[in-house]
PDB file of C-alpha atoms in Angstrom:
ATOM      1  CA  UNK D  10      25.658 -11.093  33.863  1.00 55.00           C
ATOM      2  CA  UNK D  11      22.937 -10.968  32.041  1.00 72.00           C
ATOM      3  CA  UNK D  12      19.482 -11.493  33.969  1.00 75.00           C
ATOM      4  CA  UNK D  13      16.784 -13.459  32.531  1.00 83.00           C
ATOM      5  CA  UNK D  14      12.935 -13.560  33.388  1.00 89.00           C
ATOM      6  CA  UNK D  15      11.686 -17.225  33.611  1.00 92.00           C
ATOM      7  CA  UNK D  16       8.587 -16.873  30.785  1.00 91.00           C
ATOM      8  CA  UNK D  17       7.715 -14.126  28.339  1.00 93.00           C
ATOM      9  CA  UNK D  18       3.824 -14.122  28.162  1.00 91.00           C
ATOM     10  CA  UNK D  19       3.448 -13.345  24.171  1.00 92.00           C
ATOM     11  CA  UNK D  20      -0.137 -12.865  23.585  1.00 90.00           C
ATOM     12  CA  UNK D  21       0.304  -9.824  27.033  1.00 87.00           C
ATOM     13  CA  UNK D  22       3.407  -9.151  26.093  1.00 92.00           C
ATOM     14  CA  UNK D  23       5.052  -9.531  29.501  1.00 93.00           C
ATOM     15  CA  UNK D  24       7.902 -10.804  31.795  1.00 94.00           C
ATOM     16  CA  UNK D  25       6.965 -13.553  34.815  1.00 92.00           C
ATOM     17  CA  UNK D  26       9.284 -14.156  37.051  1.00 91.00           C
ATOM     18  CA  UNK D  27       9.137 -16.942  39.590  1.00 88.00           C
ATOM     19  CA  UNK D  28      10.794 -17.057  42.946  1.00 85.00           C
ATOM     20  CA  UNK D  29      10.231 -19.324  46.140  1.00 79.00           C
ATOM     21  CA  UNK D  30       9.818 -17.841  49.606  1.00 75.00           C
ATOM     22  CA  UNK D  31      12.260 -15.312  50.158  1.00 72.00           C
ATOM     23  CA  UNK D  32      13.678 -15.504  53.745  1.00 71.00           C
ATOM     24  CA  UNK D  33      16.174 -12.609  53.044  1.00 79.00           C
ATOM     25  CA  UNK D  34      15.449  -9.171  52.630  1.00 84.00           C
ATOM     26  CA  UNK D  35      19.093  -8.566  50.719  1.00 89.00           C
ATOM     27  CA  UNK D  36      17.375 -11.703  47.986  1.00 85.00           C
ATOM     28  CA  UNK D  37      14.359  -9.887  48.136  1.00 84.00           C
ATOM     29  CA  UNK D  38      15.210  -6.812  47.124  1.00 89.00           C
ATOM     30  CA  UNK D  39      17.804  -7.572  44.772  1.00 90.00           C
ATOM     31  CA  UNK D  40      14.812  -9.651  43.249  1.00 89.00           C
ATOM     32  CA  UNK D  41      12.146  -6.815  43.532  1.00 89.00           C
ATOM     33  CA  UNK D  42      15.519  -4.614  42.045  1.00 92.00           C
ATOM     34  CA  UNK D  43      15.883  -6.601  39.135  1.00 91.00           C
ATOM     35  CA  UNK D  44      12.628  -7.133  37.870  1.00 92.00           C
ATOM     36  CA  UNK D  45      12.062  -2.949  38.145  1.00 93.00           C
ATOM     37  CA  UNK D  46      15.206  -2.514  35.754  1.00 92.00           C
ATOM     38  CA  UNK D  47      13.583  -5.351  33.254  1.00 93.00           C
ATOM     39  CA  UNK D  48      10.155  -3.120  33.212  1.00 94.00           C
ATOM     40  CA  UNK D  49      11.841  -0.349  33.370  1.00 94.00           C
ATOM     41  CA  UNK D  50      14.471  -1.879  29.749  1.00 92.00           C
ATOM     42  CA  UNK D  51      11.557  -3.648  28.139  1.00 92.00           C
ATOM     43  CA  UNK D  52       9.115  -1.433  28.415  1.00 93.00           C
ATOM     44  CA  UNK D  53       6.824  -4.411  29.102  1.00 94.00           C
ATOM     45  CA  UNK D  54       5.079  -5.791  32.411  1.00 94.00           C
ATOM     46  CA  UNK D  55       6.889  -7.705  34.518  1.00 94.00           C
ATOM     47  CA  UNK D  56       4.714 -10.155  37.216  1.00 91.00           C
ATOM     48  CA  UNK D  57       6.568 -11.509  40.024  1.00 91.00           C
ATOM     49  CA  UNK D  58       5.250 -14.412  41.144  1.00 87.00           C
ATOM     50  CA  UNK D  59       6.133 -15.852  44.686  1.00 77.00           C
ATOM     51  CA  UNK D  60       6.231 -18.484  47.870  1.00 69.00           C
ATOM     52  CA  UNK D  61       3.122 -21.059  47.212  1.00 69.00           C
ATOM     53  CA  UNK D  62       2.150 -21.697  43.091  1.00 65.00           C
ATOM     54  CA  UNK D  63      -1.711 -21.763  44.750  1.00 72.00           C
ATOM     55  CA  UNK D  64      -0.956 -18.776  46.368  1.00 74.00           C
ATOM     56  CA  UNK D  65      -2.848 -15.449  43.903  1.00 77.00           C
ATOM     57  CA  UNK D  66      -0.595 -12.712  45.773  1.00 81.00           C
ATOM     58  CA  UNK D  67       1.949 -11.667  43.068  1.00 85.00           C
ATOM     59  CA  UNK D  68       3.615  -8.298  41.897  1.00 88.00           C
ATOM     60  CA  UNK D  69       3.437  -6.387  39.143  1.00 91.00           C
ATOM     61  CA  UNK D  70       5.992  -3.624  37.923  1.00 91.00           C
ATOM     62  CA  UNK D  71       5.090  -1.548  35.243  1.00 92.00           C
ATOM     63  CA  UNK D  72       7.449   1.110  34.310  1.00 86.00           C
ATOM     64  CA  UNK D  73       9.042   2.534  37.213  1.00 84.00           C
ATOM     65  CA  UNK D  74       5.868   1.924  39.332  1.00 91.00           C
ATOM     66  CA  UNK D  75       5.428  -1.721  42.077  1.00 91.00           C
ATOM     67  CA  UNK D  76       1.693  -3.029  42.681  1.00 89.00           C
ATOM     68  CA  UNK D  77       2.306  -5.078  45.230  1.00 86.00           C
ATOM     69  CA  UNK D  78      -1.223  -6.132  46.383  1.00 82.00           C
ATOM     70  CA  UNK D  79      -2.432  -8.014  43.123  1.00 85.00           C
ATOM     71  CA  UNK D  80      -3.204 -12.046  42.537  1.00 82.00           C
ATOM     72  CA  UNK D  81      -2.744 -13.990  39.804  1.00 75.00           C
ATOM     73  CA  UNK D  82      -5.163 -16.824  39.324  1.00 73.00           C
ATOM     74  CA  UNK D  83      -5.365 -20.552  37.600  1.00 65.00           C
ATOM     75  CA  UNK D  84      -7.291 -22.160  35.397  1.00 66.00           C
ATOM     76  CA  UNK D  85     -10.441 -23.975  36.626  1.00 70.00           C
ATOM     77  CA  UNK D  86     -10.837 -26.335  34.059  1.00 72.00           C
ATOM     78  CA  UNK D  87      -7.030 -27.757  34.511  1.00 60.00           C
TER      79      UNK D  87
END
């Protein structure tokens, strides 16, 4: 089975994966592993957004590293 992330941000050269609230630890670990592998194989960052879309917390995978205390933002105009 091939994993396809939700979006590709061309200008940022990054992948984006959006997930709802993860209540199962096993499912959460699977998502993390998929994002980590995609970052390694594509050599592009992967941004994992989860839970409330207005909550700016996200995780960023860059190479083999995971940065879990990142913040996503939204357009002030929209």
